[in-house]
mmCIF file of C-alpha atoms in Angstrom:
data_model
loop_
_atom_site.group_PDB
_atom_site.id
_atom_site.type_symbol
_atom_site.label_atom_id
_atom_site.label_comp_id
_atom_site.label_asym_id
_atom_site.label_seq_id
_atom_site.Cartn_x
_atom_site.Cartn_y
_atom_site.Cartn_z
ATOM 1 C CA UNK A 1 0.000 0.000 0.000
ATOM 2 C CA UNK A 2 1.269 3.523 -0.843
ATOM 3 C CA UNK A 3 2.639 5.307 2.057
ATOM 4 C CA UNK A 4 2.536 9.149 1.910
ATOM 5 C CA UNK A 5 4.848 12.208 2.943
ATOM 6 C CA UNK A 6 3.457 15.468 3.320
ATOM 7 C CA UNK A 7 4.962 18.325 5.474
ATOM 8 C CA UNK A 8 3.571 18.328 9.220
ATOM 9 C CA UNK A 9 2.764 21.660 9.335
ATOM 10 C CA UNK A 10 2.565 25.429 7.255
ATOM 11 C CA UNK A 11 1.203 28.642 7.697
ATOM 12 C CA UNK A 12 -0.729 31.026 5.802
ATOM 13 C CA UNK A 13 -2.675 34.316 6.268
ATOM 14 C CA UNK A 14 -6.388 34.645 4.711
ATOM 15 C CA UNK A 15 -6.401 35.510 1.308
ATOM 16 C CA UNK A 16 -3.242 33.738 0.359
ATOM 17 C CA UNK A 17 -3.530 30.535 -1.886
ATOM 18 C CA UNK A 18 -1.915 27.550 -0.192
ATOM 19 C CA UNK A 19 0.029 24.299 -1.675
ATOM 20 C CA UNK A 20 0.200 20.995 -0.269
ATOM 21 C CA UNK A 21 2.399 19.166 -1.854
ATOM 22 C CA UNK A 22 2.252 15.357 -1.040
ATOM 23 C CA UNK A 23 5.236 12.341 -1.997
ATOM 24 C CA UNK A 24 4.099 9.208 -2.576
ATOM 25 C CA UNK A 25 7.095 7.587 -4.860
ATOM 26 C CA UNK A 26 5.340 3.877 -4.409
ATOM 27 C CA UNK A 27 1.940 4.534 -5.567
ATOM 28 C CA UNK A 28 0.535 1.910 -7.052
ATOM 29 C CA UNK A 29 -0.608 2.009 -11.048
ATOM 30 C CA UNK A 30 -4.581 2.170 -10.443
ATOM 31 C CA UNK A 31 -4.252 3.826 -7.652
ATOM 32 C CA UNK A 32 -6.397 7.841 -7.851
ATOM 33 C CA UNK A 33 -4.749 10.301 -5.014
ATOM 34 C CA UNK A 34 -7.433 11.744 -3.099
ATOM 35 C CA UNK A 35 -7.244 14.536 -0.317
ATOM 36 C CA UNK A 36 -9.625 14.968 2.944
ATOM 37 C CA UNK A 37 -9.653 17.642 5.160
ATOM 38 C CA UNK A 38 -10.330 16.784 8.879
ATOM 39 C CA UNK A 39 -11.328 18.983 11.666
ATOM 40 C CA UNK A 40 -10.387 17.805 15.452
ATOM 41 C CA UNK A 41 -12.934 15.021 16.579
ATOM 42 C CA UNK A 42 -14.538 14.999 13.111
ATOM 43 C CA UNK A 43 -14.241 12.338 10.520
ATOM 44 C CA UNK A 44 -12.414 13.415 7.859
ATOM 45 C CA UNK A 45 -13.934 15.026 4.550
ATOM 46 C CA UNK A 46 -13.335 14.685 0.934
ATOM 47 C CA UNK A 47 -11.788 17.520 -0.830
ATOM 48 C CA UNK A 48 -10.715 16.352 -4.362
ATOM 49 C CA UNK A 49 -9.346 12.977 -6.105
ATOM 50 C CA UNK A 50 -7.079 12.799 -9.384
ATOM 51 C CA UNK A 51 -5.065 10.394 -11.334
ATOM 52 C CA UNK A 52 -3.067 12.548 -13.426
ATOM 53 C CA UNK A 53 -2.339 16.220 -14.867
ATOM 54 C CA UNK A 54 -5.000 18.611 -13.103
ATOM 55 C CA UNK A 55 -8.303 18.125 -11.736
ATOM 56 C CA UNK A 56 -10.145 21.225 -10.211
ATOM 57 C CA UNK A 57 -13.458 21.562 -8.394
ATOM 58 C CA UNK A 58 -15.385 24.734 -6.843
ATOM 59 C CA UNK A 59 -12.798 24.290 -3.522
ATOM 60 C CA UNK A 60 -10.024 23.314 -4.662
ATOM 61 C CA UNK A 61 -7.288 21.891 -7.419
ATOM 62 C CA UNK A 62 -4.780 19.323 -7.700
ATOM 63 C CA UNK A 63 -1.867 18.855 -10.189
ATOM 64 C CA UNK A 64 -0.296 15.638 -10.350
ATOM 65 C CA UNK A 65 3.219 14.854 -12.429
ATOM 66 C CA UNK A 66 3.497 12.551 -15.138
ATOM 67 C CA UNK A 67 5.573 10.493 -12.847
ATOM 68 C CA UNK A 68 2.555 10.579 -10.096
ATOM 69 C CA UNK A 69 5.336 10.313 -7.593
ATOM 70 C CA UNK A 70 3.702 13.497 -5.761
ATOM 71 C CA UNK A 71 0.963 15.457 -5.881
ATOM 72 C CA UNK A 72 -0.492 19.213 -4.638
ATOM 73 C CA UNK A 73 -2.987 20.589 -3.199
ATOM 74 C CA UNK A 74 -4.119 24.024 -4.021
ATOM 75 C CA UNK A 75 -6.204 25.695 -2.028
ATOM 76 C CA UNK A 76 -7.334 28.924 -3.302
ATOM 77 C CA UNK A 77 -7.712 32.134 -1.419
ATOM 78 C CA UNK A 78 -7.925 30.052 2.079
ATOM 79 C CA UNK A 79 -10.094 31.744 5.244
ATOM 80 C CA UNK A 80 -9.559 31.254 9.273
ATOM 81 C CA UNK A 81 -12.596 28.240 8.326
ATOM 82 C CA UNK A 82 -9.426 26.555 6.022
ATOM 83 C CA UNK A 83 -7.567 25.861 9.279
ATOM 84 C CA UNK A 84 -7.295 22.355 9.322
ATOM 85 C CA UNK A 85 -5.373 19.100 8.757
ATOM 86 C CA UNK A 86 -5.114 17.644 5.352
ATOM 87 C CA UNK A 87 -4.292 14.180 4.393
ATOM 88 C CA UNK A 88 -3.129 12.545 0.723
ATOM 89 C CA UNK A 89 -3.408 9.092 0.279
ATOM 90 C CA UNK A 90 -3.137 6.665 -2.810
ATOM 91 C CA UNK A 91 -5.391 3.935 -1.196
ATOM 92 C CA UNK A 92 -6.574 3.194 2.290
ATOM 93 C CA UNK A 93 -3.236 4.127 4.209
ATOM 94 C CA UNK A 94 -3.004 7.754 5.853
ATOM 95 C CA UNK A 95 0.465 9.314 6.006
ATOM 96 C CA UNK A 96 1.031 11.824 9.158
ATOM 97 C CA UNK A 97 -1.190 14.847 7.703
ATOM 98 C CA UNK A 98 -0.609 18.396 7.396
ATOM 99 C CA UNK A 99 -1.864 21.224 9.751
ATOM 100 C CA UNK A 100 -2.716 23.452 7.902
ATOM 101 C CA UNK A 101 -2.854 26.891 10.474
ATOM 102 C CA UNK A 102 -4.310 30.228 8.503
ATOM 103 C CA UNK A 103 -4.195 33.421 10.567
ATOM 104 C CA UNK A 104 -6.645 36.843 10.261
ATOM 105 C CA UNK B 1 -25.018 11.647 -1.669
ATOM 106 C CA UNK B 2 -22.901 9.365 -0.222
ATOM 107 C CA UNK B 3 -23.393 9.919 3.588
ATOM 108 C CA UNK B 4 -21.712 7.222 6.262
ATOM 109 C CA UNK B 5 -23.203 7.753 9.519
ATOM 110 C CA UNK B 6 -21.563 6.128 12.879
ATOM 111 C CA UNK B 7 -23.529 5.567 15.964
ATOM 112 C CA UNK B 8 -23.059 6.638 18.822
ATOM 113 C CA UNK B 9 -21.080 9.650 18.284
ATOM 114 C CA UNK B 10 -19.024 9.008 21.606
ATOM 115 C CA UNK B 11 -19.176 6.717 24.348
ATOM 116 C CA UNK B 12 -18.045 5.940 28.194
ATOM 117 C CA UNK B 13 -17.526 3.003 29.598
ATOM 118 C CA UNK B 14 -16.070 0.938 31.826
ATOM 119 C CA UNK B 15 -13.111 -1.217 31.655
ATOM 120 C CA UNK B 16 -13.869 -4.847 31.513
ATOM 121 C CA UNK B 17 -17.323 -3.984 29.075
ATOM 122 C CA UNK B 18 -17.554 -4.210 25.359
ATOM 123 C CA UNK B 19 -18.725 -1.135 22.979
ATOM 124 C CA UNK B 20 -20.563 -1.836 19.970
ATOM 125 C CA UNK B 21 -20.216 0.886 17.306
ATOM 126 C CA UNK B 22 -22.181 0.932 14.291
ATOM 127 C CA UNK B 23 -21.183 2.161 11.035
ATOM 128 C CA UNK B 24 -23.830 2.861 8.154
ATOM 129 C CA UNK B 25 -24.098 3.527 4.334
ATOM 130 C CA UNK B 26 -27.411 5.950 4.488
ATOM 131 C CA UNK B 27 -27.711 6.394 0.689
ATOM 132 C CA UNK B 28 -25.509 3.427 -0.731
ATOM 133 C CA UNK B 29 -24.580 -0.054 -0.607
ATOM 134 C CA UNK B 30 -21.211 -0.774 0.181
ATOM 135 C CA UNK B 31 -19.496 -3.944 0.505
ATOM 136 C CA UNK B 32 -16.645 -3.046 1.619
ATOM 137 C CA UNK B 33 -15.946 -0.769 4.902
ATOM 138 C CA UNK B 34 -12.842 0.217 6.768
ATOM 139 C CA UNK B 35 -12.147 1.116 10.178
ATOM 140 C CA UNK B 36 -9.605 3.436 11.537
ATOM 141 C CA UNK B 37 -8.453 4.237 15.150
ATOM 142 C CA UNK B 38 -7.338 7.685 15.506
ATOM 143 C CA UNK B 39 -4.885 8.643 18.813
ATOM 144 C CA UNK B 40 -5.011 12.502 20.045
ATOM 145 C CA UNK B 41 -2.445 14.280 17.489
ATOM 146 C CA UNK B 42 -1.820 11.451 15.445
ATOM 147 C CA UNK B 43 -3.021 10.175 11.537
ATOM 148 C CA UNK B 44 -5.672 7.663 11.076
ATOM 149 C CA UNK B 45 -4.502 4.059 11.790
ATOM 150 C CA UNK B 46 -5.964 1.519 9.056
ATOM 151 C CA UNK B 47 -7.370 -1.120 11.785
ATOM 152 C CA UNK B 48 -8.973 -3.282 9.593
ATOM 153 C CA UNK B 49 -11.547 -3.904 6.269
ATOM 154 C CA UNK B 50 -14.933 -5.291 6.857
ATOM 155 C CA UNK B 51 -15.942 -7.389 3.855
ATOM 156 C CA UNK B 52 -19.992 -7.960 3.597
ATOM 157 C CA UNK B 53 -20.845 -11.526 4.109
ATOM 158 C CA UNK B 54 -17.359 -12.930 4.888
ATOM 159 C CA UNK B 55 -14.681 -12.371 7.647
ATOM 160 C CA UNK B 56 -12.765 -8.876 7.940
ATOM 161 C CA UNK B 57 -9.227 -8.441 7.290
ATOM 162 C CA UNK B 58 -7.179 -7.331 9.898
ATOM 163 C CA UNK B 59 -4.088 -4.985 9.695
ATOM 164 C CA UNK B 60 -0.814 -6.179 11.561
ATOM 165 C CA UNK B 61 -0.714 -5.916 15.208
ATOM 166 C CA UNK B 62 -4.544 -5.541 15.171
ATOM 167 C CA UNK B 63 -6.148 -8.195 17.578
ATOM 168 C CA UNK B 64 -9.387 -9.859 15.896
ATOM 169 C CA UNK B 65 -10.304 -11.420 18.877
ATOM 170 C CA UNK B 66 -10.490 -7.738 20.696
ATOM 171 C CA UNK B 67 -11.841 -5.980 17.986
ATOM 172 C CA UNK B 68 -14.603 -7.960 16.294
ATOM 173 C CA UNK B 69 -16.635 -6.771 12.725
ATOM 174 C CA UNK B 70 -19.466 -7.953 11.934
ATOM 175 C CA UNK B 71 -20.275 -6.778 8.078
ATOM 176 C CA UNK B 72 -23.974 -8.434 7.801
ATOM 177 C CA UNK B 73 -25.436 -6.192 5.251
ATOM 178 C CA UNK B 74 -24.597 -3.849 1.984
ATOM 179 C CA UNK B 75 -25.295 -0.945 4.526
ATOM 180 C CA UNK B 76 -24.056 -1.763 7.829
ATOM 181 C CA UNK B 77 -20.843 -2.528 9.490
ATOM 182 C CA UNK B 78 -20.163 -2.605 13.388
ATOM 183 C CA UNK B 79 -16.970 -2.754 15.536
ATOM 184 C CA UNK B 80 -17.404 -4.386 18.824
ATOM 185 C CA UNK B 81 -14.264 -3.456 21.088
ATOM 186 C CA UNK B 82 -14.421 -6.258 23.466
ATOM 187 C CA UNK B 83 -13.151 -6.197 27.294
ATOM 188 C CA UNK B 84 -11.876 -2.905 26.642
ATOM 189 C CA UNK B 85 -9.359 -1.068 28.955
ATOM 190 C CA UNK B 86 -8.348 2.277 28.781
ATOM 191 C CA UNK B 87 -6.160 2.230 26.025
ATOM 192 C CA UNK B 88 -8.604 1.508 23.814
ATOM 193 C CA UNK B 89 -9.817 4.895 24.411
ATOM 194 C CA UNK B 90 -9.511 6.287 20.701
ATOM 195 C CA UNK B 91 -11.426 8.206 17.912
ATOM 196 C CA UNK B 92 -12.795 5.354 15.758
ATOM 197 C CA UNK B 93 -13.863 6.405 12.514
ATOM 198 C CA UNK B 94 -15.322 4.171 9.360
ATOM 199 C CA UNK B 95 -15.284 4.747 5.747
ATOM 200 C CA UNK B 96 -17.375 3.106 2.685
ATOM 201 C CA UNK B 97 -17.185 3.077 -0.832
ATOM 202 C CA UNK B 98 -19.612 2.568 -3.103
ATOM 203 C CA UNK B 99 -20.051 -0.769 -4.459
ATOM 204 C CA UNK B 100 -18.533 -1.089 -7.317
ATOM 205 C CA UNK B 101 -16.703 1.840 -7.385
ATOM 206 C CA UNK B 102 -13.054 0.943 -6.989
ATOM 207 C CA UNK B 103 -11.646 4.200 -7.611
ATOM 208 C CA UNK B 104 -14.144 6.458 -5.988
ATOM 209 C CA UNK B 105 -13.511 7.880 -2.668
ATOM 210 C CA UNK B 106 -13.758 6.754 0.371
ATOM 211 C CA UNK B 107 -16.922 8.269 2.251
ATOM 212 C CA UNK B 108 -16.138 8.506 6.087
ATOM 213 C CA UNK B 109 -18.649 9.062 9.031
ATOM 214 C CA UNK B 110 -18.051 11.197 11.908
ATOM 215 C CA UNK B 111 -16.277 9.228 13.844
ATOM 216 C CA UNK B 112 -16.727 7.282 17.636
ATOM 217 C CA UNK B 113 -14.882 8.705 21.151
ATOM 218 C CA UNK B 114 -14.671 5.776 23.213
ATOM 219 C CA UNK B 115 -13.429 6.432 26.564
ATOM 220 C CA UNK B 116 -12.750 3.471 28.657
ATOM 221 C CA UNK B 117 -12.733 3.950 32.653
#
């Protein structure tokens, strides 16, 4: 099963578009790379899934390399509501998450 | 669509007692499910897939015998944490995919605070 690296942690102010970016050099072939968002004591919450190239949706996009060793995360224009941790994976297996922290 | 709903939301109890938790599919069938554990600060920890009609798959170091999942139906899964003891207490959370669906994602429900006393 793909294991993912993501950084633990980054800061932003409101306004400011954010990337994630997300390693996961094992991924397997038919594997999609899908993002969640999770608040504390929440489960978490789908954000946006993609195989290859660049998938966008009304919250966010994600660009993924030919190589689909890695993938980001864009988050556009974030708000204080955008503080939150956000997970990659390629299948069922989380990697550690980033906390994602914006300030006023 | 595509809602997973978890009952009950959180939970006390004491040690020596098992803690049924049920995990649903409200608007599809799924025959697959997955449980995670989740530890204050940490990631989700895959704990184990629940299979509809046949025995669940545990992940390493996950004891069956402790944790037992009963997958009877396309819509519902439960965990039953057996003789628990305090560190059991966790966030369990369960996912579902649509039937089907291998590629779509996984739908997860709001997760279960057990706290064992």
């Amino acid at each position: 099963l793909a294991k993912t690296t993501q950084p633990i942690s980054m800061d932003s102010y409101e306004g400011q578009e954010v990337n994630i970016t997300c390693s996961h050099n094992n991924i397997a072939t038919n594997d999609y790379i899908t993002w969640y968002q999770q608040f504390p004591s929440q489960g978490p919450r789908f954000i946006i899934q993609g195989y290859k190239t660049k998938v966008t949706n009304e919250v966010a996009s994600l660009f993924i390399p030919a190589d689909r060793k890695s993938s980001t995360l864009s988050l556009p224009r974030v708000s204080l509501s955008d503080t939150a941790v956000y997970y990659c994976l390629g299948e069922l297996i989380f990697g550690q998450g980033t906390e994602l922290s914006v300030k006023p | 669509g595509a809602v997973v709903s978890q009952h009950p939301s959180w939970v006390i109890c004491k040690s020596g007692t098992s803690v049924k938790i049920e995990c649903r599919s409200l608007d599809f069938q799924a025959t697959t499910m997955f449980w995670y554990r989740q530890f204050p600060k940490q990631s989700l920890m895959l704990m184990a897939t629940s299979n509809e009609g046949s025995k669940a798959t545990y992940e390493q170091g996950v004891e069956k015998d402790k944790f037992l999942i009963n997958h009877a139906s396309l819509t519902l899964s439960t965990l039953t944490v057996t003789s628990a003891h305090p560190e059991d207490s966790s966030f369990y959370i369960c996912s579902a995919r649509r039937t089907g669906e291998g590629s779509s994602p996984l739908h997860f429900g709001n997760g279960t605070r057990l706290t064992v006393t």
